[in-house]
Amino acid sequence: MLKIRIVAAFILLISACCSSPAQAQNPAQTKQNNSLVQVQPTREQILNACVINRAETLPNPFTDVPSNHWAYKAVLTMYYCGAYREATPPALIQELLKSTQTN
């Protein structure tokens, strides 16, 4: 009797999993601002935001990190500025900004 119950439960679980497969999220549909177009910031905007430690002002490329999440600023800073953003000398940042303005 116990074996029949185990087999029945197993068949029930398998049929439930196969009848409704998981669906991937569409990032364009889950944006909080209901925008379907993801604006890509320019190199200059990224450098400026990293210099003044304001990466959270740049567009959010992640659908699973809302703007009110406790790690939002850290996640965007890591994404745009990298782990060692304070190790970049200010003179190099200014040089990069100048080179992007001439291009």
N, C-alpha and C. Protein backbone atom coordinates (compact mmCIF):
# COMPACT_ATOMS: atom_id res chain seq x y z
N MET A 1 0.82 -1.19 0.00
CA MET A 1 0.00 0.00 0.00
C MET A 1 0.87 1.26 0.00
N LEU A 2 1.94 1.23 0.78
CA LEU A 2 2.82 2.39 0.86
C LEU A 2 3.51 2.64 -0.47
N LYS A 3 3.91 1.57 -1.17
CA LYS A 3 4.56 1.71 -2.47
C LYS A 3 3.62 2.32 -3.49
N ILE A 4 2.36 1.97 -3.42
CA ILE A 4 1.37 2.54 -4.35
C ILE A 4 1.22 4.04 -4.10
N ARG A 5 1.20 4.45 -2.85
CA ARG A 5 1.08 5.87 -2.52
C ARG A 5 2.32 6.66 -3.00
N ILE A 6 3.48 6.07 -2.83
CA ILE A 6 4.72 6.74 -3.27
C ILE A 6 4.72 6.88 -4.78
N VAL A 7 4.35 5.83 -5.48
CA VAL A 7 4.31 5.87 -6.94
C VAL A 7 3.26 6.87 -7.42
N ALA A 8 2.11 6.89 -6.77
CA ALA A 8 1.05 7.84 -7.14
C ALA A 8 1.50 9.28 -6.91
N ALA A 9 2.16 9.54 -5.80
CA ALA A 9 2.66 10.89 -5.52
C ALA A 9 3.73 11.28 -6.53
N PHE A 10 4.58 10.36 -6.88
CA PHE A 10 5.62 10.62 -7.87
C PHE A 10 5.02 10.95 -9.23
N ILE A 11 4.03 10.18 -9.64
CA ILE A 11 3.36 10.43 -10.93
C ILE A 11 2.65 11.78 -10.90
N LEU A 12 2.03 12.12 -9.79
CA LEU A 12 1.34 13.39 -9.65
C LEU A 12 2.33 14.56 -9.76
N LEU A 13 3.46 14.46 -9.10
CA LEU A 13 4.47 15.52 -9.16
C LEU A 13 5.04 15.67 -10.56
N ILE A 14 5.33 14.56 -11.23
CA ILE A 14 5.87 14.61 -12.58
C ILE A 14 4.87 15.23 -13.54
N SER A 15 3.61 14.84 -13.43
CA SER A 15 2.60 15.40 -14.34
C SER A 15 2.38 16.89 -14.07
N ALA A 16 2.46 17.31 -12.82
CA ALA A 16 2.30 18.74 -12.51
C ALA A 16 3.46 19.55 -13.05
N CYS A 17 4.67 19.03 -12.96
CA CYS A 17 5.84 19.74 -13.46
C CYS A 17 5.84 19.84 -14.98
N CYS A 18 5.41 18.79 -15.63
CA CYS A 18 5.42 18.77 -17.10
C CYS A 18 4.29 19.58 -17.71
N SER A 19 3.20 19.71 -17.00
CA SER A 19 2.06 20.43 -17.57
C SER A 19 2.22 21.94 -17.50
N SER A 20 3.03 22.45 -16.59
CA SER A 20 3.22 23.91 -16.48
C SER A 20 4.71 24.21 -16.32
N PRO A 21 5.46 24.24 -17.43
CA PRO A 21 6.89 24.52 -17.34
C PRO A 21 7.14 25.97 -16.93
N ALA A 22 8.28 26.20 -16.35
CA ALA A 22 8.65 27.55 -15.92
C ALA A 22 8.86 28.45 -17.13
N GLN A 23 8.48 29.71 -16.98
CA GLN A 23 8.63 30.69 -18.04
C GLN A 23 9.71 31.70 -17.65
N ALA A 24 10.56 32.03 -18.59
CA ALA A 24 11.58 33.04 -18.34
C ALA A 24 10.93 34.42 -18.33
N GLN A 25 11.48 35.31 -17.52
CA GLN A 25 10.95 36.67 -17.47
C GLN A 25 11.42 37.44 -18.68
N ASN A 26 10.56 38.30 -19.16
CA ASN A 26 10.92 39.21 -20.24
C ASN A 26 11.31 40.53 -19.59
N PRO A 27 12.60 40.92 -19.64
CA PRO A 27 13.04 42.14 -18.95
C PRO A 27 12.27 43.39 -19.38
N ALA A 28 11.84 43.44 -20.62
CA ALA A 28 11.13 44.63 -21.09
C ALA A 28 9.77 44.75 -20.40
N GLN A 29 9.18 43.65 -19.96
CA GLN A 29 7.88 43.69 -19.32
C GLN A 29 7.97 43.89 -17.81
N THR A 30 9.12 43.69 -17.21
CA THR A 30 9.22 43.76 -15.76
C THR A 30 9.92 45.04 -15.27
N LYS A 31 10.20 45.96 -16.14
CA LYS A 31 10.81 47.22 -15.71
C LYS A 31 9.84 47.99 -14.83
N GLN A 32 10.34 48.59 -13.75
CA GLN A 32 9.49 49.31 -12.82
C GLN A 32 8.94 50.60 -13.43
N ASN A 33 9.70 51.22 -14.31
CA ASN A 33 9.23 52.48 -14.88
C ASN A 33 8.38 52.26 -16.12
N ASN A 34 8.03 51.01 -16.41
CA ASN A 34 7.20 50.62 -17.56
C ASN A 34 7.79 51.05 -18.89
N SER A 35 9.07 51.27 -18.93
CA SER A 35 9.74 51.64 -20.16
C SER A 35 10.17 50.38 -20.90
N LEU A 36 9.90 50.33 -22.20
CA LEU A 36 10.28 49.18 -22.99
C LEU A 36 11.65 49.35 -23.60
N VAL A 37 12.21 50.55 -23.54
CA VAL A 37 13.52 50.82 -24.13
C VAL A 37 14.53 51.04 -23.02
N GLN A 38 15.61 50.27 -23.04
CA GLN A 38 16.68 50.42 -22.06
C GLN A 38 17.68 51.41 -22.62
N VAL A 39 17.82 52.57 -21.99
CA VAL A 39 18.74 53.59 -22.45
C VAL A 39 20.14 53.23 -21.99
N GLN A 40 21.07 53.21 -22.92
CA GLN A 40 22.46 52.89 -22.60
C GLN A 40 23.20 54.20 -22.30
N PRO A 41 23.78 54.35 -21.10
CA PRO A 41 24.50 55.58 -20.79
C PRO A 41 25.79 55.68 -21.60
N THR A 42 26.21 56.91 -21.84
CA THR A 42 27.46 57.12 -22.56
C THR A 42 28.63 56.85 -21.63
N ARG A 43 29.79 56.70 -22.21
CA ARG A 43 31.01 56.46 -21.42
C ARG A 43 31.27 57.63 -20.48
N GLU A 44 31.01 58.83 -20.96
CA GLU A 44 31.22 60.02 -20.14
C GLU A 44 30.26 60.04 -18.94
N GLN A 45 29.00 59.66 -19.16
CA GLN A 45 28.03 59.62 -18.06
C GLN A 45 28.46 58.60 -17.00
N ILE A 46 28.95 57.46 -17.47
CA ILE A 46 29.40 56.43 -16.54
C ILE A 46 30.60 56.91 -15.73
N LEU A 47 31.58 57.48 -16.41
CA LEU A 47 32.77 57.98 -15.70
C LEU A 47 32.41 59.08 -14.71
N ASN A 48 31.55 60.00 -15.11
CA ASN A 48 31.14 61.07 -14.20
C ASN A 48 30.42 60.51 -12.98
N ALA A 49 29.53 59.56 -13.19
CA ALA A 49 28.79 58.97 -12.08
C ALA A 49 29.74 58.22 -11.14
N CYS A 50 30.74 57.56 -11.70
CA CYS A 50 31.70 56.83 -10.86
C CYS A 50 32.60 57.78 -10.08
N VAL A 51 32.99 58.87 -10.71
CA VAL A 51 33.86 59.85 -10.04
C VAL A 51 33.17 60.45 -8.82
N ILE A 52 31.89 60.79 -8.97
CA ILE A 52 31.17 61.42 -7.86
C ILE A 52 30.44 60.40 -6.98
N ASN A 53 30.69 59.09 -7.22
CA ASN A 53 30.11 58.02 -6.43
C ASN A 53 28.58 58.06 -6.46
N ARG A 54 28.03 58.20 -7.68
CA ARG A 54 26.57 58.25 -7.86
C ARG A 54 26.13 57.29 -8.96
N ALA A 55 26.61 56.06 -8.94
CA ALA A 55 26.25 55.08 -9.96
C ALA A 55 24.76 54.76 -9.94
N GLU A 56 24.10 55.00 -8.82
CA GLU A 56 22.66 54.71 -8.75
C GLU A 56 21.82 55.63 -9.62
N THR A 57 22.42 56.70 -10.15
CA THR A 57 21.69 57.60 -11.05
C THR A 57 21.68 57.08 -12.49
N LEU A 58 22.47 56.05 -12.77
CA LEU A 58 22.52 55.46 -14.11
C LEU A 58 21.38 54.44 -14.26
N PRO A 59 21.04 54.08 -15.50
CA PRO A 59 19.95 53.11 -15.71
C PRO A 59 20.26 51.76 -15.07
N ASN A 60 19.24 51.13 -14.55
CA ASN A 60 19.37 49.83 -13.89
C ASN A 60 19.30 48.72 -14.94
N PRO A 61 20.40 47.96 -15.16
CA PRO A 61 20.38 46.89 -16.16
C PRO A 61 19.79 45.58 -15.62
N PHE A 62 19.43 45.54 -14.35
CA PHE A 62 18.96 44.31 -13.73
C PHE A 62 17.46 44.37 -13.44
N THR A 63 16.75 43.31 -13.79
CA THR A 63 15.32 43.26 -13.52
C THR A 63 15.02 42.77 -12.11
N ASP A 64 15.99 42.15 -11.46
CA ASP A 64 15.74 41.58 -10.14
C ASP A 64 16.28 42.43 -9.00
N VAL A 65 16.73 43.65 -9.29
CA VAL A 65 17.21 44.56 -8.24
C VAL A 65 16.42 45.87 -8.35
N PRO A 66 15.34 46.00 -7.56
CA PRO A 66 14.55 47.23 -7.62
C PRO A 66 15.30 48.40 -7.00
N SER A 67 14.89 49.60 -7.33
CA SER A 67 15.59 50.80 -6.85
C SER A 67 15.47 50.99 -5.34
N ASN A 68 14.53 50.34 -4.70
CA ASN A 68 14.40 50.46 -3.24
C ASN A 68 15.09 49.31 -2.50
N HIS A 69 15.84 48.47 -3.21
CA HIS A 69 16.55 47.36 -2.58
C HIS A 69 17.74 47.91 -1.78
N TRP A 70 18.05 47.26 -0.67
CA TRP A 70 19.11 47.76 0.20
C TRP A 70 20.49 47.73 -0.47
N ALA A 71 20.70 46.87 -1.45
CA ALA A 71 22.00 46.77 -2.12
C ALA A 71 22.02 47.42 -3.50
N TYR A 72 21.00 48.20 -3.81
CA TYR A 72 20.87 48.79 -5.15
C TYR A 72 22.10 49.61 -5.55
N LYS A 73 22.53 50.51 -4.69
CA LYS A 73 23.68 51.36 -5.00
C LYS A 73 24.95 50.52 -5.17
N ALA A 74 25.16 49.56 -4.30
CA ALA A 74 26.36 48.72 -4.39
C ALA A 74 26.36 47.88 -5.67
N VAL A 75 25.21 47.35 -6.04
CA VAL A 75 25.13 46.53 -7.26
C VAL A 75 25.42 47.37 -8.49
N LEU A 76 24.82 48.56 -8.59
CA LEU A 76 25.08 49.40 -9.75
C LEU A 76 26.50 49.94 -9.77
N THR A 77 27.06 50.22 -8.60
CA THR A 77 28.45 50.67 -8.54
C THR A 77 29.39 49.57 -9.03
N MET A 78 29.15 48.35 -8.61
CA MET A 78 29.99 47.23 -9.08
C MET A 78 29.83 47.03 -10.58
N TYR A 79 28.61 47.16 -11.09
CA TYR A 79 28.35 46.93 -12.50
C TYR A 79 29.03 47.99 -13.37
N TYR A 80 28.83 49.26 -13.03
CA TYR A 80 29.35 50.34 -13.87
C TYR A 80 30.79 50.72 -13.55
N CYS A 81 31.14 50.76 -12.27
CA CYS A 81 32.44 51.31 -11.88
C CYS A 81 33.47 50.23 -11.57
N GLY A 82 33.04 49.04 -11.26
CA GLY A 82 33.97 47.97 -10.94
C GLY A 82 34.28 47.94 -9.46
N ALA A 83 35.01 46.93 -9.07
CA ALA A 83 35.32 46.73 -7.65
C ALA A 83 36.37 47.70 -7.14
N TYR A 84 37.24 48.16 -8.02
CA TYR A 84 38.37 48.99 -7.59
C TYR A 84 38.26 50.40 -8.11
N ARG A 85 37.09 50.97 -8.09
CA ARG A 85 36.89 52.31 -8.68
C ARG A 85 37.71 53.38 -7.96
N GLU A 86 37.93 53.23 -6.66
CA GLU A 86 38.70 54.24 -5.94
C GLU A 86 40.19 54.10 -6.19
N ALA A 87 40.60 52.99 -6.80
CA ALA A 87 42.01 52.80 -7.12
C ALA A 87 42.40 53.53 -8.41
N THR A 88 41.42 53.99 -9.17
CA THR A 88 41.70 54.71 -10.41
C THR A 88 42.11 56.14 -10.06
N PRO A 89 43.29 56.58 -10.49
CA PRO A 89 43.73 57.94 -10.19
C PRO A 89 42.82 58.97 -10.85
N PRO A 90 42.50 60.05 -10.17
CA PRO A 90 41.64 61.09 -10.75
C PRO A 90 42.19 61.65 -12.07
N ALA A 91 43.51 61.72 -12.20
CA ALA A 91 44.09 62.24 -13.44
C ALA A 91 43.74 61.33 -14.62
N LEU A 92 43.74 60.03 -14.41
CA LEU A 92 43.38 59.09 -15.47
C LEU A 92 41.91 59.23 -15.84
N ILE A 93 41.07 59.42 -14.86
CA ILE A 93 39.65 59.61 -15.13
C ILE A 93 39.43 60.87 -15.95
N GLN A 94 40.10 61.95 -15.58
CA GLN A 94 39.97 63.20 -16.35
C GLN A 94 40.46 63.02 -17.77
N GLU A 95 41.55 62.26 -17.95
CA GLU A 95 42.08 61.99 -19.29
C GLU A 95 41.07 61.19 -20.11
N LEU A 96 40.45 60.21 -19.49
CA LEU A 96 39.42 59.42 -20.18
C LEU A 96 38.23 60.28 -20.56
N LEU A 97 37.85 61.18 -19.66
CA LEU A 97 36.73 62.07 -19.97
C LEU A 97 37.06 62.98 -21.15
N LYS A 98 38.27 63.48 -21.19
CA LYS A 98 38.68 64.34 -22.30
C LYS A 98 38.71 63.57 -23.61
N SER A 99 39.16 62.31 -23.56
CA SER A 99 39.24 61.52 -24.79
C SER A 99 37.86 61.17 -25.32
N THR A 100 36.87 61.03 -24.44
CA THR A 100 35.53 60.74 -24.90
C THR A 100 34.86 61.98 -25.49
N GLN A 101 35.25 63.14 -25.01
CA GLN A 101 34.67 64.39 -25.54
C GLN A 101 35.19 64.70 -26.91
N THR A 102 36.42 64.29 -27.22
CA THR A 102 37.00 64.55 -28.55
C THR A 102 36.51 63.57 -29.58
N ASN A 103 36.04 62.39 -29.15
CA ASN A 103 35.58 61.35 -30.11
C ASN A 103 34.20 61.59 -30.56
